[in-house]
Tab-separated table of C-alpha atoms in Angstrom:
chain	number	residue	atom	x	y	z
A	1	MET	CA	0.000	0.000	0.000
A	2	ARG	CA	2.820	2.409	0.812
A	3	ALA	CA	4.430	1.737	-2.553
A	4	LEU	CA	1.088	2.232	-4.293
A	5	PHE	CA	0.539	5.467	-2.389
A	6	SER	CA	3.943	6.777	-3.486
A	7	LEU	CA	3.272	5.661	-7.050
A	8	SER	CA	-0.072	7.490	-6.953
A	9	VAL	CA	1.618	10.697	-5.772
A	10	VAL	CA	4.134	10.531	-8.624
A	11	ALA	CA	1.311	9.856	-11.105
A	12	VAL	CA	-0.603	12.883	-9.785
A	13	VAL	CA	2.510	15.040	-10.246
A	14	VAL	CA	2.781	13.879	-13.879
A	15	LEU	CA	-0.913	14.422	-14.643
A	16	LEU	CA	-0.994	17.864	-13.020
A	17	THR	CA	2.060	18.896	-15.009
A	18	ILE	CA	0.544	17.723	-18.300
A	19	ALA	CA	-2.654	19.603	-17.483
A	20	ALA	CA	-0.750	22.739	-16.482
A	21	VAL	CA	1.439	22.978	-19.580
A	22	ALA	CA	-1.680	22.933	-21.767
A	23	THR	CA	-2.128	26.582	-20.773
A	24	SER	CA	0.312	29.462	-21.241
A	25	GLY	CA	0.116	30.407	-17.558
A	26	GLY	CA	0.790	26.839	-16.534
A	27	ARG	CA	3.858	26.607	-18.785
A	28	PHE	CA	5.272	29.770	-17.223
A	29	PHE	CA	4.589	28.458	-13.696
A	30	VAL	CA	6.147	25.038	-14.324
A	31	GLY	CA	9.040	26.485	-16.332
A	32	THR	CA	10.019	29.378	-14.047
A	33	ILE	CA	8.174	29.791	-10.726
A	34	LEU	CA	8.388	26.161	-9.685
A	35	PRO	CA	12.143	25.764	-10.373
A	36	TYR	CA	12.944	28.992	-8.499
A	37	ALA	CA	10.802	27.911	-5.531
A	38	ALA	CA	12.439	24.483	-5.539
A	39	ILE	CA	15.995	25.866	-5.620
A	40	ALA	CA	15.243	28.389	-2.836
A	41	THR	CA	13.634	25.711	-0.659
A	42	PHE	CA	16.512	23.320	-1.262
A	43	LEU	CA	19.196	25.888	-0.371
A	44	VAL	CA	17.426	27.303	2.695
A	45	GLY	CA	16.418	23.841	3.912
A	46	MET	CA	19.894	22.366	3.542
A	47	ILE	CA	21.567	25.365	5.209
A	48	TYR	CA	19.125	25.075	8.120
A	49	ARG	CA	19.770	21.342	8.490
A	50	VAL	CA	23.545	21.784	8.335
A	51	LEU	CA	23.525	24.621	10.901
A	52	HIS	CA	21.261	22.550	13.157
A	53	TRP	CA	23.660	19.605	13.003
A	54	ALA	CA	26.675	21.871	13.525
A	55	ARG	CA	25.142	23.296	16.709
A	56	SER	CA	24.256	19.882	18.168
A	57	PRO	CA	26.508	19.120	21.170
A	58	VAL	CA	28.923	16.221	20.931
A	59	PRO	CA	30.273	16.266	24.489
A	60	PHE	CA	32.072	12.918	24.297
A	61	LYS	CA	34.351	11.155	21.878
A	62	ILE	CA	32.117	8.682	20.078
A	63	THR	CA	34.509	6.057	18.849
A	64	THR	CA	33.952	2.880	16.903
A	65	THR	CA	35.067	-0.524	18.054
A	66	CYS	CA	36.438	-1.441	14.636
A	67	GLY	CA	40.199	-1.764	14.673
A	68	GLN	CA	42.713	-1.184	17.420
A	69	GLN	CA	43.219	2.302	18.743
A	70	ARG	CA	46.731	3.713	18.863
A	71	SER	CA	48.182	3.084	22.310
A	72	LEU	CA	51.221	0.984	23.160
A	73	SER	CA	53.970	0.531	20.610
A	74	TRP	CA	53.725	-3.268	20.644
A	75	ILE	CA	49.975	-3.266	19.837
A	76	LYS	CA	49.154	-3.097	16.122
A	77	HIS	CA	47.306	0.097	15.314
A	78	ASP	CA	44.690	0.530	12.543
A	79	ASN	CA	44.736	4.176	11.450
A	80	LEU	CA	41.819	3.706	9.033
A	81	GLU	CA	39.399	2.048	11.452
A	82	SER	CA	40.505	3.994	14.533
A	83	PRO	CA	42.288	7.074	13.201
A	84	HIS	CA	44.290	9.082	15.696
A	85	ASN	CA	44.975	12.076	13.436
A	86	LEU	CA	43.333	14.236	10.765
A	87	TRP	CA	44.713	12.232	7.817
A	88	GLY	CA	43.253	9.039	9.197
A	89	VAL	CA	39.872	10.719	9.677
A	90	LEU	CA	39.971	12.086	6.119
A	91	GLY	CA	40.813	8.636	4.762
A	92	ARG	CA	37.979	6.977	6.663
A	93	MET	CA	35.546	9.711	5.597
A	94	ALA	CA	36.614	9.492	1.933
A	95	LEU	CA	36.050	5.734	1.844
A	96	GLU	CA	32.647	6.220	3.444
A	97	VAL	CA	31.503	9.020	1.138
A	98	LEU	CA	32.941	7.694	-2.120
A	99	PHE	CA	32.620	3.925	-1.666
A	100	PHE	CA	30.062	3.397	1.165
A	101	ARG	CA	32.547	1.328	3.141
A	102	SER	CA	30.256	0.693	6.118
A	103	LEU	CA	27.512	-0.555	3.775
A	104	PHE	CA	30.021	-2.899	2.123
A	105	ARG	CA	30.496	-4.611	5.479
A	106	ASN	CA	26.772	-4.764	6.187
A	107	THR	CA	25.334	-8.223	6.936
A	108	LYS	CA	21.854	-9.690	6.690
A	109	ALA	CA	20.193	-12.390	8.779
A	110	GLU	CA	17.925	-15.094	7.346
A	111	LEU	CA	15.947	-17.877	9.030
A	112	LYS	CA	16.646	-21.184	7.292
A	113	ASP	CA	15.130	-24.639	7.751
A	114	GLY	CA	15.855	-26.143	11.123
A	115	PRO	CA	15.152	-23.386	12.112
A	116	ARG	CA	18.607	-21.839	11.829
A	117	LEU	CA	19.534	-18.172	11.873
A	118	VAL	CA	22.120	-17.634	9.138
A	119	TYR	CA	24.119	-14.458	8.633
A	120	GLY	CA	25.361	-13.447	5.197
A	121	ASP	CA	26.709	-10.465	3.363
A	122	ALA	CA	24.552	-7.793	1.712
A	123	ARG	CA	26.901	-6.899	-1.108
A	124	TRP	CA	24.137	-6.530	-3.711
A	125	LEU	CA	22.688	-3.640	-1.707
A	126	TRP	CA	26.126	-2.045	-1.574
A	127	LEU	CA	26.625	-2.536	-5.327
A	128	GLY	CA	23.148	-1.177	-6.143
A	129	GLY	CA	23.657	1.867	-3.923
A	130	LEU	CA	27.101	2.545	-5.355
A	131	ALA	CA	25.863	2.227	-8.959
A	132	PHE	CA	22.893	4.485	-8.268
A	133	HIS	CA	24.845	7.286	-6.559
A	134	TRP	CA	27.764	7.353	-8.998
A	135	SER	CA	25.484	7.237	-12.044
A	136	PHE	CA	23.339	10.025	-10.639
A	137	LEU	CA	26.448	12.131	-10.012
A	138	VAL	CA	27.735	11.666	-13.574
A	139	ILE	CA	24.323	12.526	-15.047
A	140	PHE	CA	24.159	15.610	-12.811
A	141	VAL	CA	27.579	16.739	-14.045
A	142	ARG	CA	26.614	16.091	-17.673
A	143	HIS	CA	23.697	18.515	-17.293
A	144	PHE	CA	26.137	21.390	-16.712
A	145	LYS	CA	26.346	21.695	-20.500
A	146	PHE	CA	22.871	23.241	-20.473
A	147	PHE	CA	23.843	26.031	-18.075
A	148	VAL	CA	27.206	27.275	-19.331
A	149	GLU	CA	28.627	28.434	-22.643
A	150	PRO	CA	31.201	27.408	-23.715
A	151	VAL	CA	30.921	23.961	-22.175
A	152	PRO	CA	33.966	23.227	-19.963
A	153	GLY	CA	36.320	20.589	-21.270
A	154	TRP	CA	35.970	18.391	-18.212
A	155	VAL	CA	32.198	18.227	-18.721
A	156	SER	CA	32.667	17.242	-22.371
A	157	GLY	CA	35.261	14.683	-21.312
A	158	ILE	CA	32.900	13.035	-18.822
A	159	GLN	CA	30.161	13.013	-21.458
A	160	GLU	CA	32.405	11.356	-24.043
A	161	LEU	CA	33.578	8.803	-21.516
A	162	ASP	CA	29.962	8.089	-20.562
A	163	GLY	CA	29.120	7.392	-24.209
A	164	PHE	CA	32.310	5.401	-24.808
A	165	PHE	CA	30.585	2.423	-26.461
A	166	GLN	CA	28.742	4.673	-28.962
A	167	ILE	CA	25.584	2.585	-28.918
A	168	GLY	CA	22.767	4.002	-31.090
A	169	LEU	CA	22.204	7.494	-32.381
A	170	PRO	CA	21.988	9.653	-30.379
A	171	ILE	CA	24.511	7.806	-28.264
A	172	PHE	CA	23.142	5.896	-25.310
A	173	TYR	CA	24.956	6.920	-22.141
A	174	ILE	CA	26.155	4.104	-19.894
A	175	THR	CA	25.033	5.874	-16.741
A	176	ASP	CA	21.441	6.170	-18.005
A	177	GLY	CA	21.154	2.402	-18.187
A	178	ILE	CA	22.986	1.827	-14.902
A	179	LEU	CA	20.816	4.365	-13.054
A	180	LEU	CA	17.566	2.833	-14.308
A	181	ALA	CA	18.790	-0.678	-13.442
A	182	ALA	CA	19.920	0.379	-9.960
A	183	ILE	CA	16.669	2.214	-9.224
A	184	THR	CA	14.640	-0.795	-10.378
A	185	TYR	CA	16.671	-3.123	-8.159
A	186	LEU	CA	16.437	-0.849	-5.081
A	187	PHE	CA	12.667	-0.468	-5.537
A	188	PHE	CA	11.829	-4.134	-6.098
A	189	ARG	CA	14.177	-5.158	-3.307
A	190	ARG	CA	11.838	-3.376	-0.904
A	191	VAL	CA	8.686	-4.724	-2.595
A	192	VAL	CA	9.730	-8.384	-2.873
A	193	ASN	CA	11.458	-8.908	0.485
A	194	PRO	CA	8.739	-9.321	3.196
A	195	GLN	CA	10.941	-7.989	6.013
A	196	LEU	CA	11.980	-4.909	4.040
A	197	ARG	CA	8.424	-4.345	2.832
A	198	TYR	CA	7.206	-4.345	6.444
A	199	LEU	CA	9.855	-1.803	7.477
A	200	SER	CA	9.553	0.443	4.433
A	201	LEU	CA	7.575	3.668	4.615
A	202	ALA	CA	6.141	5.821	1.869
A	203	GLY	CA	9.209	8.033	2.271
A	204	ASP	CA	11.372	5.074	1.195
A	205	TYR	CA	9.452	4.440	-2.025
A	206	PHE	CA	8.658	8.002	-3.079
A	207	PRO	CA	12.199	9.248	-3.855
A	208	LEU	CA	13.003	6.017	-5.728
A	209	LEU	CA	9.911	6.400	-7.907
A	210	LEU	CA	10.525	10.101	-8.378
A	211	ILE	CA	14.132	9.631	-9.470
A	212	GLY	CA	13.070	6.685	-11.639
A	213	GLY	CA	10.503	8.916	-13.353
A	214	LEU	CA	13.097	11.651	-13.715
A	215	ALA	CA	15.545	9.285	-15.423
A	216	THR	CA	12.851	7.687	-17.593
A	217	SER	CA	11.567	11.024	-18.873
A	218	GLY	CA	15.140	12.043	-19.675
A	219	VAL	CA	15.730	8.856	-21.682
A	220	ILE	CA	12.408	9.340	-23.506
A	221	MET	CA	13.395	12.868	-24.511
A	222	ARG	CA	16.720	11.655	-25.877
A	223	HIS	CA	15.849	8.400	-27.603
A	224	THR	CA	12.251	8.616	-28.811
A	225	SER	CA	10.243	10.750	-31.204
A	226	LEU	CA	9.366	12.988	-28.222
A	227	ARG	CA	12.902	14.363	-28.158
A	228	VAL	CA	13.367	18.062	-27.402
A	229	ASP	CA	15.429	20.761	-29.059
A	230	ILE	CA	18.655	21.076	-27.040
A	231	THR	CA	18.985	24.726	-28.067
A	232	ASP	CA	15.623	25.566	-26.502
A	233	VAL	CA	16.449	23.638	-23.333
A	234	LYS	CA	19.683	25.600	-23.044
A	235	LEU	CA	17.813	28.853	-23.639
A	236	LEU	CA	15.500	28.094	-20.718
A	237	ALA	CA	18.330	26.915	-18.447
A	238	THR	CA	20.567	29.926	-19.069
A	239	GLY	CA	17.550	32.220	-18.668
A	240	LEU	CA	16.818	30.723	-15.253
A	241	ILE	CA	20.442	31.161	-14.196
A	242	SER	CA	20.575	34.797	-15.376
A	243	LEU	CA	17.177	35.576	-13.731
A	244	ASP	CA	15.732	36.357	-17.160
A	245	PRO	CA	13.706	33.210	-17.895
A	246	VAL	CA	12.275	32.520	-21.324
A	247	VAL	CA	9.989	29.526	-21.917
A	248	PRO	CA	10.316	28.405	-25.579
A	249	GLU	CA	7.090	27.267	-27.220
A	250	SER	CA	8.705	24.179	-28.740
A	251	LEU	CA	9.282	22.462	-25.393
A	252	GLY	CA	6.782	19.648	-24.975
A	253	ALA	CA	4.987	18.047	-22.043
A	254	VAL	CA	7.676	15.398	-21.468
A	255	PHE	CA	10.278	18.081	-20.842
A	256	PHE	CA	8.038	19.848	-18.335
A	257	VAL	CA	7.318	16.535	-16.577
A	258	HIS	CA	11.087	16.056	-16.356
A	259	LEU	CA	11.551	19.579	-14.973
A	260	THR	CA	8.667	19.211	-12.498
A	261	MET	CA	10.038	15.945	-11.129
A	262	LEU	CA	13.401	17.605	-10.612
A	263	SER	CA	11.705	20.536	-8.855
A	264	VAL	CA	9.654	18.205	-6.616
A	265	LEU	CA	12.826	16.308	-5.758
A	266	LEU	CA	14.548	19.549	-4.692
A	267	LEU	CA	11.477	20.615	-2.693
A	268	TYR	CA	11.305	17.234	-0.972
A	269	PHE	CA	15.043	16.834	-0.358
A	270	PRO	CA	15.611	18.879	2.868
A	271	PHE	CA	12.628	17.266	4.606
A	272	SER	CA	13.441	13.671	3.799
A	273	LYS	CA	16.001	10.972	4.457
A	274	LEU	CA	17.820	12.151	1.336
A	275	VAL	CA	19.638	14.713	3.496
A	276	HIS	CA	22.025	11.915	4.458
A	277	MET	CA	24.024	13.355	1.543
A	278	ALA	CA	25.137	16.138	3.912
A	279	GLY	CA	24.500	14.324	7.203
A	280	VAL	CA	27.279	11.802	6.649
A	281	PHE	CA	29.832	14.598	7.168
A	282	PHE	CA	28.420	15.248	10.655
A	283	SER	CA	28.510	11.666	11.890
A	284	PRO	CA	30.687	11.594	15.049
A	285	THR	CA	31.686	7.986	14.448
A	286	ARG	CA	33.150	9.041	11.104
A	287	ASN	CA	34.524	12.550	11.673
A	288	MET	CA	36.074	12.202	15.150
A	289	SER	CA	39.547	10.826	15.725
A	290	ASN	CA	39.854	7.891	18.085
A	291	ASN	CA	42.642	9.157	20.304
A	292	ASN	CA	41.134	8.857	23.780
A	293	ARG	CA	44.283	7.277	25.162
A	294	GLU	CA	46.524	10.018	23.780
A	295	GLN	CA	44.701	13.158	24.663
A	296	ARG	CA	41.855	14.198	26.896
A	297	HIS	CA	38.709	15.317	25.111
A	298	ILE	CA	37.438	18.625	26.494
A	299	ASN	CA	33.747	19.144	25.970
A	300	PRO	CA	33.542	22.318	23.851
A	301	TRP	CA	29.997	22.896	25.083
A	302	ASN	CA	31.063	23.009	28.754
A	303	TYR	CA	29.808	25.986	30.701
A	304	PRO	CA	30.256	26.976	34.364
A	305	VAL	CA	27.630	25.167	36.431
A	306	LYS	CA	26.249	27.002	39.468
A	307	VAL	CA	25.969	24.535	42.351
A	308	HIS	CA	24.152	24.812	45.665
A	309	THR	CA	25.742	22.584	48.326
A	310	TYR	CA	23.869	21.001	51.198
A	311	GLU	CA	25.856	23.134	53.620
A	312	GLU	CA	24.707	26.301	51.835
A	313	TRP	CA	21.148	24.985	51.720
A	314	GLU	CA	21.165	24.214	55.438
A	315	ASP	CA	22.561	27.681	56.191
A	316	GLU	CA	19.659	29.128	54.254
A	317	PHE	CA	16.913	27.110	55.957
A	318	ARG	CA	18.480	26.275	59.369
A	319	ASP	CA	15.962	28.229	61.424
A	320	VAL	CA	13.021	26.667	59.613
A	321	MET	CA	14.519	23.190	59.957
A	322	LYS	CA	15.172	23.759	63.637
A	323	ALA	CA	11.568	24.853	64.169
A	324	ALA	CA	10.365	21.703	62.364
A	325	ASP	CA	12.618	19.591	64.610
A	326	MET	CA	14.611	18.307	61.637
A	327	PRO	CA	18.157	16.974	62.142
A	328	LEU	CA	20.914	19.494	61.513
A	329	GLU	CA	24.589	19.040	60.838
A	330	LYS	CA	25.294	22.423	62.421
A	331	ASP	CA	23.091	23.744	65.197
A	332	VAL	CA	21.677	27.255	65.338
A	333	GLU	CA	24.135	29.638	66.887
A	334	THR	CA	22.882	31.266	70.093
A	335	LYS	CA	23.310	34.997	70.301
């Protein structure tokens, strides 16, 4: 039901967009107002989330138990699992961000006949996640060609490398196929597996369907008769960047569906689990060095605490306590 609900929301977004672009006012809204609102929401939302995380106290060293911490010279130290300096932390963080190292070591548990609880690796999830994120990044970089003129050489280089096999005309990009395959796997993995289906919420399905629709509409525009004029797309993109938007008449409904899905994704991003893109940099188990035995960690959020001792409290209420016949550590002084 949650997957169907998410699918229904995506379908409503598509139908509303098609209905809107049938009118001139709707085309202007979808082509200019919506993208500006989405970009503003994305930037403000992400800045708020990052500042909120940055202000959150981390009073203690939160270390991992993976690998031996640096201590005595005769104990083997693992600077990648338990880094004691900045370079070790940077290395651990780079492996996490670029290659999802912790996910690579993830395990799954299954109940076999017997019954027996069997643990195994979950490498397919790691591979699917890695393929999805890297493909999405390459496609994102390729889209820079619509916003700048002349197109930087490094963008053209990535594009040529992506179309290395020169399949079809126009050339089919490798990352388009990998992204669609990865999205399909990640979606059906949640639908088919009973345990994952029970745990999955609408917020787990919705971004997968939205990004799947985004990629599908992009492939349709490039490889079917519904293809769009690149010159007009670039005219709209550069107009949005220069705050002088122009919506060409030749752009069809598929392009506006593509643009709306991108805008909805940006609107949804700061309020969803997708913010892990920035949150991973604020994970204490990743960004803190494990050097508890070398140097004392001083809580940067420490502040002077005003205390009220029992002796001070008894001095304040001694007469009242004496009148109530309560025991005193120091009797009332007689004048």
